[in-house]
Short mmCIF file of C-alpha atoms and ligand atoms in Angstrom, two decimals:
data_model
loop_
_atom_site.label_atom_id
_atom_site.label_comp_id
_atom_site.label_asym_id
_atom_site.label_seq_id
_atom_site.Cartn_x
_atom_site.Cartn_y
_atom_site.Cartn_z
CA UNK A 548 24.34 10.83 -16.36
CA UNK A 549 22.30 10.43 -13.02
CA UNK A 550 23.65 12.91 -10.19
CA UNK A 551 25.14 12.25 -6.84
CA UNK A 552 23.54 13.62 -4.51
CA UNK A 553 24.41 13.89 -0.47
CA UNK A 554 21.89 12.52 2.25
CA UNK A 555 21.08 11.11 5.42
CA UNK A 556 20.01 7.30 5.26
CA UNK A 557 19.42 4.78 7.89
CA UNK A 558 20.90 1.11 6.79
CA UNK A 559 17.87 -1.24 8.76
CA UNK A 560 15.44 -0.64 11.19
CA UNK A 561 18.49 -0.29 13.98
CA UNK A 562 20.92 1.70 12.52
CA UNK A 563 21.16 5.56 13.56
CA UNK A 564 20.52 7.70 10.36
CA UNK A 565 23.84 8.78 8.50
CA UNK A 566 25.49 10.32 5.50
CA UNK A 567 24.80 8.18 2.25
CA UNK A 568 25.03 9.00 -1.33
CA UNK A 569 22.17 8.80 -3.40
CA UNK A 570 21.58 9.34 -7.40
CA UNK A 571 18.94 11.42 -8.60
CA UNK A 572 18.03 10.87 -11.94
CA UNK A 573 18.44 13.60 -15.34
CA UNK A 574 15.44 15.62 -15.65
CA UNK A 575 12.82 14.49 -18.31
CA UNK A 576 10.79 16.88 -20.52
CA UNK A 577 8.31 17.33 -17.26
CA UNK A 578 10.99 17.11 -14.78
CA UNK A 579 11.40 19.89 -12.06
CA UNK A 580 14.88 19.64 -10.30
CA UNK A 581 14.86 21.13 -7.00
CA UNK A 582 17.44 22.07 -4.52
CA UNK A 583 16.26 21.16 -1.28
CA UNK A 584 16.42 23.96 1.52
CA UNK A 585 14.34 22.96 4.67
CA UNK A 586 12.79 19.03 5.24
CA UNK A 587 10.30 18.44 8.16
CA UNK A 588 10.51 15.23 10.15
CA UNK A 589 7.06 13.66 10.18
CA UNK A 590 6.40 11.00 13.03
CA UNK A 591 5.45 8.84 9.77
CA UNK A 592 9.65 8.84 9.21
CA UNK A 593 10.16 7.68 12.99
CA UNK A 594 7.30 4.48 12.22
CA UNK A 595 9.01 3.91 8.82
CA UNK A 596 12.88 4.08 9.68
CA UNK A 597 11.98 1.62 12.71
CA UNK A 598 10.10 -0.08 10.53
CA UNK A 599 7.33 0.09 13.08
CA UNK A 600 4.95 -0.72 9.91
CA UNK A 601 7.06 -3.36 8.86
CA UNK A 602 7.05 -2.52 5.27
CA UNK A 603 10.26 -0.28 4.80
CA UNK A 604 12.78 -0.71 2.65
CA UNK A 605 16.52 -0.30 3.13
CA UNK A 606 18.51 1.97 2.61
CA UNK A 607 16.13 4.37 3.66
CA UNK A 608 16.14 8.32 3.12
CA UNK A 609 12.89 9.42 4.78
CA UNK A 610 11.40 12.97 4.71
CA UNK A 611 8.23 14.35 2.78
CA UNK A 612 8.04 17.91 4.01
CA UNK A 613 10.22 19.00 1.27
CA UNK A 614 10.54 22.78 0.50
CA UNK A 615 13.77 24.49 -1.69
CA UNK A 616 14.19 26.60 -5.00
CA UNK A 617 14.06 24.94 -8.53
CA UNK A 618 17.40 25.14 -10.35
CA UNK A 619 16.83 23.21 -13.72
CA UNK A 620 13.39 22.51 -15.48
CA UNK A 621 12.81 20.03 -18.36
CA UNK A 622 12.11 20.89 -21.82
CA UNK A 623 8.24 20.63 -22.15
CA UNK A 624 7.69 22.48 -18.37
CA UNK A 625 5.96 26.05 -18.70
CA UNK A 626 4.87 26.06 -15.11
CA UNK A 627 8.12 26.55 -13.37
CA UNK A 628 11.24 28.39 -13.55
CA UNK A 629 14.69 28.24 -11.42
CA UNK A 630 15.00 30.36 -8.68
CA UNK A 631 10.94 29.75 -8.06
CA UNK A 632 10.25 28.53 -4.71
CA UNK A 633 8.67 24.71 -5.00
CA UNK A 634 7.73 22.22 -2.58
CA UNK A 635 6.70 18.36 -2.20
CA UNK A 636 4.72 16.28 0.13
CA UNK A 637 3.99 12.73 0.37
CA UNK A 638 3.85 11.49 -3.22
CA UNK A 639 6.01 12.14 -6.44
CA UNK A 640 3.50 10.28 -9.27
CA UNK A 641 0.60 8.53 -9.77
CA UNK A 642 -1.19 6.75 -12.54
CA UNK A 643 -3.04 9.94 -13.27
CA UNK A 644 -5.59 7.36 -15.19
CA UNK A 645 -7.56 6.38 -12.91
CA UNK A 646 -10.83 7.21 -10.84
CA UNK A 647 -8.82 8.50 -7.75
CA UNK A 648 -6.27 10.23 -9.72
CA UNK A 649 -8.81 11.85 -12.10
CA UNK A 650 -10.72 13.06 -9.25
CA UNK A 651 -7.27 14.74 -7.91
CA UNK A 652 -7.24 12.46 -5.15
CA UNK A 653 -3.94 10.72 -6.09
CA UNK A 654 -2.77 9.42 -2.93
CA UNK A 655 -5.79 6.82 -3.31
CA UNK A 656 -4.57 5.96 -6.61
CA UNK A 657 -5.72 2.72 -7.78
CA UNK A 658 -1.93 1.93 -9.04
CA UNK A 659 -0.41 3.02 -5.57
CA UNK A 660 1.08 6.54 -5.14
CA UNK A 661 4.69 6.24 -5.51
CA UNK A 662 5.71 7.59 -2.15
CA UNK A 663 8.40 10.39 -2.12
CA UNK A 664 10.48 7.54 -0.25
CA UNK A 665 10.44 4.13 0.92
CA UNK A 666 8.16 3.74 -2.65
CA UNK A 667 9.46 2.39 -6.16
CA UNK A 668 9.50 4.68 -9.25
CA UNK A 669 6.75 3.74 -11.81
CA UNK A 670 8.50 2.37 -14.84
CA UNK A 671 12.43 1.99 -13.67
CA UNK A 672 10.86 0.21 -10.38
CA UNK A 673 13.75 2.38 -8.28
CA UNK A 674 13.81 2.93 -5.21
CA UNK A 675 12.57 6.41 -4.17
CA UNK A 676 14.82 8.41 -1.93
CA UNK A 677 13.04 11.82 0.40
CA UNK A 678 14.00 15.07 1.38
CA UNK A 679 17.10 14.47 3.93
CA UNK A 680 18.73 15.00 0.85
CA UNK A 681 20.16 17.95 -1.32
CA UNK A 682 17.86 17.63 -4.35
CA UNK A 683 15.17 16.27 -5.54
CA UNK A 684 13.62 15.74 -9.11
CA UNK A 685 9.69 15.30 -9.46
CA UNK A 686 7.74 15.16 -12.31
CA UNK A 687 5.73 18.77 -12.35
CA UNK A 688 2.61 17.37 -11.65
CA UNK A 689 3.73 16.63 -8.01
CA UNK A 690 5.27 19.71 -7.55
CA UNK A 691 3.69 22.44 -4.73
CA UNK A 692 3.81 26.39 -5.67
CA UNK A 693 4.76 27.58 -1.87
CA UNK A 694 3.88 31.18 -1.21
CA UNK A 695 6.41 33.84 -1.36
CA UNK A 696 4.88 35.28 1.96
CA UNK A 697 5.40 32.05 4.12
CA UNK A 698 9.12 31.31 5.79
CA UNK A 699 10.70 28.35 3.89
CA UNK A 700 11.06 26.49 7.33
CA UNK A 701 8.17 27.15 8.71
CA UNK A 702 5.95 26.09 5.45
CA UNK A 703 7.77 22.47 4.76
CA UNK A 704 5.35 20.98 7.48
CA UNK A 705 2.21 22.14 5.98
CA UNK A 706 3.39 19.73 3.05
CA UNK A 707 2.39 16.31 4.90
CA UNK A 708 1.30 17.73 8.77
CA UNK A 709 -0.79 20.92 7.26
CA UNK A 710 -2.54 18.69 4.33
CA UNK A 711 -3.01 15.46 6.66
CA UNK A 712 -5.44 18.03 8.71
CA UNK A 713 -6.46 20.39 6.70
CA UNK A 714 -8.10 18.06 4.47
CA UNK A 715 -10.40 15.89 7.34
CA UNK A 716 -11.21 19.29 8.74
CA UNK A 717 -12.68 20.98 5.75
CA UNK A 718 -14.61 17.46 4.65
CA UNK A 719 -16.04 16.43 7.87
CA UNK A 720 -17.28 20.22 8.94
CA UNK A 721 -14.88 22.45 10.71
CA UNK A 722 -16.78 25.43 10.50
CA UNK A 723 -18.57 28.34 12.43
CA UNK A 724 -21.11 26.89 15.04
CA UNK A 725 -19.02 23.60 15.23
CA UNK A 726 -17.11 22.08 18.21
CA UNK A 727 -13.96 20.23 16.75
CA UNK A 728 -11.58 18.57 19.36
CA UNK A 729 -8.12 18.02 17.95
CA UNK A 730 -6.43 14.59 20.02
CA UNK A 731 -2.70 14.90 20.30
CA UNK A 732 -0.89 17.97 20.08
CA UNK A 733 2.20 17.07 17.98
CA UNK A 734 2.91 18.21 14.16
CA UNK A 735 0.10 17.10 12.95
CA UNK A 736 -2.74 18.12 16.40
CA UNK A 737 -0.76 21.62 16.42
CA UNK A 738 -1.87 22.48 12.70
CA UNK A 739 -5.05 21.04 13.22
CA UNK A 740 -5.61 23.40 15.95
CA UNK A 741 -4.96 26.12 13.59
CA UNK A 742 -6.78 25.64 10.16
CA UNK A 743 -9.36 24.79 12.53
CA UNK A 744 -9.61 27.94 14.04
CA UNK A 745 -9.25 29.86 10.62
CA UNK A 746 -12.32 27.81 9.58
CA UNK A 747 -14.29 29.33 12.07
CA UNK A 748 -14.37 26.30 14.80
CA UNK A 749 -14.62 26.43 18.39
CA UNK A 750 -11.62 24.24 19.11
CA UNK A 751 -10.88 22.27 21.87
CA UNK A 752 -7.20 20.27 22.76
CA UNK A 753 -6.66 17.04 24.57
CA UNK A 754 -3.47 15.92 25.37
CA UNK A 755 -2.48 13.37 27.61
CA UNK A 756 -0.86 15.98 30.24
CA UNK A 757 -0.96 19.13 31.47
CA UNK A 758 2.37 20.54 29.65
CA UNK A 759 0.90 22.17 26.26
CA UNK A 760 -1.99 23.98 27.81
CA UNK A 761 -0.26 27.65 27.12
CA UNK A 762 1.02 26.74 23.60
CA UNK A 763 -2.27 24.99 22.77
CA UNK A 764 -4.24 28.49 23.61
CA UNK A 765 -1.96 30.99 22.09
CA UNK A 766 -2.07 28.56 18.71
CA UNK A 767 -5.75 29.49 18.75
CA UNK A 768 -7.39 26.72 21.13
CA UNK A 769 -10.45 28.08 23.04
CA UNK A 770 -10.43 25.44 25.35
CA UNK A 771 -7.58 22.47 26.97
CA UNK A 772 -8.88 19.07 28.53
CA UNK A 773 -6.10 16.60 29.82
CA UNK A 774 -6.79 12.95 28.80
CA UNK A 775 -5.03 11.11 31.35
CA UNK A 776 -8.13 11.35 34.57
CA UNK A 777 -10.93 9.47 33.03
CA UNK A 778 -13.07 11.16 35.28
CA UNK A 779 -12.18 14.53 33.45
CA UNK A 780 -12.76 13.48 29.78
CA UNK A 781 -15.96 12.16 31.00
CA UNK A 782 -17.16 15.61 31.46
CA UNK A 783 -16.97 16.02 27.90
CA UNK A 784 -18.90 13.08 26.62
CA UNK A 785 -20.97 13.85 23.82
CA UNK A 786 -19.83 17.32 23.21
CA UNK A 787 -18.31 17.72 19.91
CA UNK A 788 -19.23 17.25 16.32
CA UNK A 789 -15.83 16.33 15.24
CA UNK A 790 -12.81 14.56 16.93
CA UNK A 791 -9.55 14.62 14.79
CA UNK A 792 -6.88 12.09 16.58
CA UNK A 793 -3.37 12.63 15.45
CA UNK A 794 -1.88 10.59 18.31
CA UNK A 795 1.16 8.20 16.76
CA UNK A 796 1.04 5.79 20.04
CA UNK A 797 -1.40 3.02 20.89
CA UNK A 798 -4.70 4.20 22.29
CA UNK A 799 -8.05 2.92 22.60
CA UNK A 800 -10.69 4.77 20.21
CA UNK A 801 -13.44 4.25 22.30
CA UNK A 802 -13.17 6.89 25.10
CA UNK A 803 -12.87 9.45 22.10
CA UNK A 804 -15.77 8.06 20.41
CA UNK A 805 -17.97 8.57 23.33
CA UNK A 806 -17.36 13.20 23.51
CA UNK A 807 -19.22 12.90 20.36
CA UNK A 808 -22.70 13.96 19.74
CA UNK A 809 -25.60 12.65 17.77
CA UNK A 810 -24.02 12.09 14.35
CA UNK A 811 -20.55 13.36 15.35
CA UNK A 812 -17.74 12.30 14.05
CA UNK A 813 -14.51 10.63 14.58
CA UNK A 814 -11.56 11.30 11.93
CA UNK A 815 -8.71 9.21 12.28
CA UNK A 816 -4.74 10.17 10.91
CA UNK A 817 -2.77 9.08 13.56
CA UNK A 818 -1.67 5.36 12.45
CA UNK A 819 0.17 3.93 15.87
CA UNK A 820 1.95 0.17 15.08
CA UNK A 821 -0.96 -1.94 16.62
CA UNK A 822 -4.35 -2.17 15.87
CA UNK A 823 -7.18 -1.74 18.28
CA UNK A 824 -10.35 -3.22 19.38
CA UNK A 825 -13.16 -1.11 18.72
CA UNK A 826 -16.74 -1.78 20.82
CA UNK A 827 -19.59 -1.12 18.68
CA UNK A 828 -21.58 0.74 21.20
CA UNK A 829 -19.32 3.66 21.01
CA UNK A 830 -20.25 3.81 17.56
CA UNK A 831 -23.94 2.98 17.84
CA UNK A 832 -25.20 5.20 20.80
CA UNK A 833 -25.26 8.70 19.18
CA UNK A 834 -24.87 6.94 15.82
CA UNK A 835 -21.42 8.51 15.46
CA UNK A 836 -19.34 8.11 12.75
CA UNK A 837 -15.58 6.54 12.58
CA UNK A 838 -13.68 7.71 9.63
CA UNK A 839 -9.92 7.83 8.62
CA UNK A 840 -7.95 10.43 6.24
CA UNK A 841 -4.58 10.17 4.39
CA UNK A 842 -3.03 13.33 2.98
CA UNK A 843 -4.69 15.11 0.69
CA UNK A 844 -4.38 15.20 -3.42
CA UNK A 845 -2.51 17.78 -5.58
CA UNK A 846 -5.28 20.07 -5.65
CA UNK A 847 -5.96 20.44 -2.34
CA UNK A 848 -2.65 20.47 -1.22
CA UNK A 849 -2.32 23.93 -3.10
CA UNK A 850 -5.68 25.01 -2.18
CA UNK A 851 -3.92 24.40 2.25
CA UNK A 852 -0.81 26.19 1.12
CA UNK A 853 -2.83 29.28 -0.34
CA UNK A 854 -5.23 29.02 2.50
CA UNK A 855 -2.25 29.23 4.72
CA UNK A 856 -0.38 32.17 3.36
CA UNK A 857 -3.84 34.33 3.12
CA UNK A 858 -4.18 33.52 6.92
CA UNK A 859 -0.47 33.73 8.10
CA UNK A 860 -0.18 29.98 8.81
CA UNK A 861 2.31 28.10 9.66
CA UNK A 862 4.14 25.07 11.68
CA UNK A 863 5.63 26.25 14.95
CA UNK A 864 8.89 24.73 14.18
CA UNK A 865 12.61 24.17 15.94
CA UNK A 866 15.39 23.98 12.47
CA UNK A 867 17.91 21.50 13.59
CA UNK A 868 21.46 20.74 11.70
CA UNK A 869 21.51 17.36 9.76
CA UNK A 870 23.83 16.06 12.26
CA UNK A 871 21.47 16.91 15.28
CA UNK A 872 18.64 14.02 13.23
CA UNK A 873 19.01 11.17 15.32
CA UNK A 874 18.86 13.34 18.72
CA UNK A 875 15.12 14.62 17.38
CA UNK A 876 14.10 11.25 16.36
CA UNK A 877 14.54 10.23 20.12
CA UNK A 878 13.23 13.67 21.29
CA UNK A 879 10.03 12.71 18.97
CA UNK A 880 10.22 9.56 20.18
CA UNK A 881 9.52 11.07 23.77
CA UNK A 882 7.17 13.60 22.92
CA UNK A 883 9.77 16.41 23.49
CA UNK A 884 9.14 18.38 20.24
CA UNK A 885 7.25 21.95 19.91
CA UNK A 886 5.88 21.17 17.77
CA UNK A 887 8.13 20.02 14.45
CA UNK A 888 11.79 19.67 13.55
CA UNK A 889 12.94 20.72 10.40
CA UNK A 890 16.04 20.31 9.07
CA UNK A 891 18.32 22.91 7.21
CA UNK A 892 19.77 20.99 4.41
CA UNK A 893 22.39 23.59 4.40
CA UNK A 894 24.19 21.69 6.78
CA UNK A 895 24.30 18.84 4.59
CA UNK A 896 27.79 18.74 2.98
P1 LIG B 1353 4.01 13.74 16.77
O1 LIG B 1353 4.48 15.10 16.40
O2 LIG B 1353 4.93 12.81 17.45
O3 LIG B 1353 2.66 13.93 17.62
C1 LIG B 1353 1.97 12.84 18.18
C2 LIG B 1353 1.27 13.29 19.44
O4 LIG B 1353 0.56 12.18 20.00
C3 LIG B 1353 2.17 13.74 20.56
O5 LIG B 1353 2.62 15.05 20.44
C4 LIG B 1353 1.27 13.58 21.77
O6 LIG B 1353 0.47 14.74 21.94
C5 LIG B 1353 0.33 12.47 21.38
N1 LIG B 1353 0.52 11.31 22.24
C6 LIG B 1353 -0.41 10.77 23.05
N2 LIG B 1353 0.07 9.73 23.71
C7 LIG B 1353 1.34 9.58 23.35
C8 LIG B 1353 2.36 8.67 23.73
N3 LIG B 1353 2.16 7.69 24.60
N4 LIG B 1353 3.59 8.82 23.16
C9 LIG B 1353 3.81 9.80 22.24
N5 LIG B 1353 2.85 10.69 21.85
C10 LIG B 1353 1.63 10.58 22.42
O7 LIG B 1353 3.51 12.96 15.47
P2 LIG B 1353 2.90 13.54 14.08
O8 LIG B 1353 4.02 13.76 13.13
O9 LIG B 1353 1.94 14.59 14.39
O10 LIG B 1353 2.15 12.22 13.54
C11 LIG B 1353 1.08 11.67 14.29
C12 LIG B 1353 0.63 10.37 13.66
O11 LIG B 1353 0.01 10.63 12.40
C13 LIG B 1353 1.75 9.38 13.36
O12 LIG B 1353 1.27 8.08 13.66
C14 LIG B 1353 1.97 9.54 11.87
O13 LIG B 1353 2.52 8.40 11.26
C15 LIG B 1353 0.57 9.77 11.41
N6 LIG B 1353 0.44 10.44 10.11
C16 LIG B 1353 -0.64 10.13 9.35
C17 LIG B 1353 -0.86 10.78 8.16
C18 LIG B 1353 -2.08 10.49 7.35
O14 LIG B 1353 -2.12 10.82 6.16
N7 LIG B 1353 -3.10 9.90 7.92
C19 LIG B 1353 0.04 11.75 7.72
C20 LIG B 1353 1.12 12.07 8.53
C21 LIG B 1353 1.31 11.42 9.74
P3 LIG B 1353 0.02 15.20 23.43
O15 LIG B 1353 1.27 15.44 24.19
O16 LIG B 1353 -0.76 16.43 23.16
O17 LIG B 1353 -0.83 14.10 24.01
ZN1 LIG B 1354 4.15 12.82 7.14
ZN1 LIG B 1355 -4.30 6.60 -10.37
#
């Protein structure tokens, strides 16, 4: 018999989030059950509730910053035990066939990942429900060992904001001798600035005011350049060797494109609603390089968690209550988070 489970869903692209019943199905041989302690909210849940990519799906239980405690394992699992801390990010399977998924790059999967919500399960062709919830059950493979040393809270953002970054920075040179600007500080910029420090970067932040200039520099920045005066980021043209942008609103790439030096490069995450014209000079002058990123596989997910714990990482974060959700969605809205909400599934009755 399937379990009911409690959560927070929102009924269409206007309706506040609120309490909704979900079922969660038995656990299979490689099924980990997991009782769900702390969920981050990812601006990716703001686009995706408001269907501000206009692909969601209804009812909708968003969150993929999952972190809580296994209680029950399936019969074939070796790997995991209850009471063991687990986490999970973006993605719950896979076709684990294919080039992508062979390669431990699963979220490229040439099937689709099945997102952790707003995806359909392979096989039963369910709806999949996220982590404003009080349990989850993933098949092991998708499951995230979460270091003993790291606070629950604190760690459930590295599982979609610490990956998205992590991942771009270590594969397009964050490193000792490099300049690496991080554009936006929100959930994702803030642990950009981070791993990029750990990895030995000279890091610079550019926000679009003044307000984070303290919190940028104690998280590790060396440097702070405001991106509203024109005049000022134009002091910084062809500076860097790698420009991360994490902003979630409309912006042109160009202005961005031009700090880079020769070969330089521009990694994308941020995915606002609209697209944007791009002039090819920005690319061409310099011969700079434009490329995007999207999460990170299994693999390297664990290899960001470990990395974190061995360097103390983790998301500056503000816990809310489950009833508090639809305030932070406007605060995120607004910008007015420092620097992610997580929510305490405790208060989830
Ligand atoms: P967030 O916490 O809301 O941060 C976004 C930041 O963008 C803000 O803190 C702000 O930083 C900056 N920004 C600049 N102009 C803005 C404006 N007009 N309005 C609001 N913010 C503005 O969002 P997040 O959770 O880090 O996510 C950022 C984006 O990445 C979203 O689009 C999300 O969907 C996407 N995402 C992509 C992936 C991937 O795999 N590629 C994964 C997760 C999320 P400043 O104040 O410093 O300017
Ligand atoms: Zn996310
Ligand atoms: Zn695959």
């Amino acid at each position: 018999m399937p379990a009911s489970v409690s959560a927070y869903a929102a009924a269409s692209a206007t309706s506040p989030l609120a309490p909704f019943t979900i079922e969660r199905r038995d656990p299979g041989p490689h099924d980990v059950v997991i009782d769900i302690e702390y969920c981050g909210i990812c601006h990716t849940d703001l686009h995706l509730v408001r269907n501000e990519w206009t692909h969601s799906r209804y009812p909708i239980v968003p969150g993929h910053e999952i972190v809580g405690r296994v209680s029950a394992v399936g019969s074939e699992v070796r790997a995991w035990k209850p009471g063991e801390r687990a986490g999970v990010g973006c993605f719950v399977d896979s076709c684990r066939t294919c080039e992508s998924c062979c390669d431990g790059e699963e979220q490229f999967c040439l099937e689709g990942m099945v997102t952790t919500y707003n995806g359909l399960e392979r096989g039963t062709q369910k709806p999949t429900y996220g982590g404003y919830s009080k349990r989850i059950v993933v098949d092991e493979h998708y499951v995230l060992r979460i270091p003993e040393s790291l606070d629950a809270a604190q760690a459930a953002p590295l599982l979609c904001a610490g990956i998205t970054t992590y991942s771009p920075l270590k594969r397009f040179g964050a490193a000792p001798g490099r300049r690496v600007a991080i554009l936006g500080l929100g959930g994702l910029g803030h642990m950009a600035v981070k791993f990029a420090r750990a990895l030995g970067a000279e890091v610079t932040v550019l926000s679009h005011s003044g307000r984070k200039r303290e919190d940028a520099l104690r998280m590790g920045a060396h440097e702070f350049v405001v991106t509203e005066d024109p005049k000022t980021l134009a002091k910084h043209a062809a500076r860097f060797d790698l420009v991360l942008d994490s902003v979630s609103a409309p912006h042109p790439y160009g202005p961005y494109l031009d700090l880079l030096r020769r070969d330089g490069t521009m990694a994308i995450v941020g995915l606002p609603p609209r697209p944007e014209p791009l002039a090819a000079n920005s690319l061409i002058t310099n011969r700079r390089r434009l490329v995007g990123s999207l999460i990170g596989g299994i693999r390297e997910t664990q290899e960001m968690l470990d990395f974190s714990a061995r360097h103390g990482l983790a998301a500056d974060v503000e816990t809310i209550a489950i009833a508090q959700v639809n305030d932070a969605y406007d605060r995120l809205a607004r910008g007015d988070v420092r620097y992610r909400f997580v929510i305490d599934l405790a208060t989830l009755t």
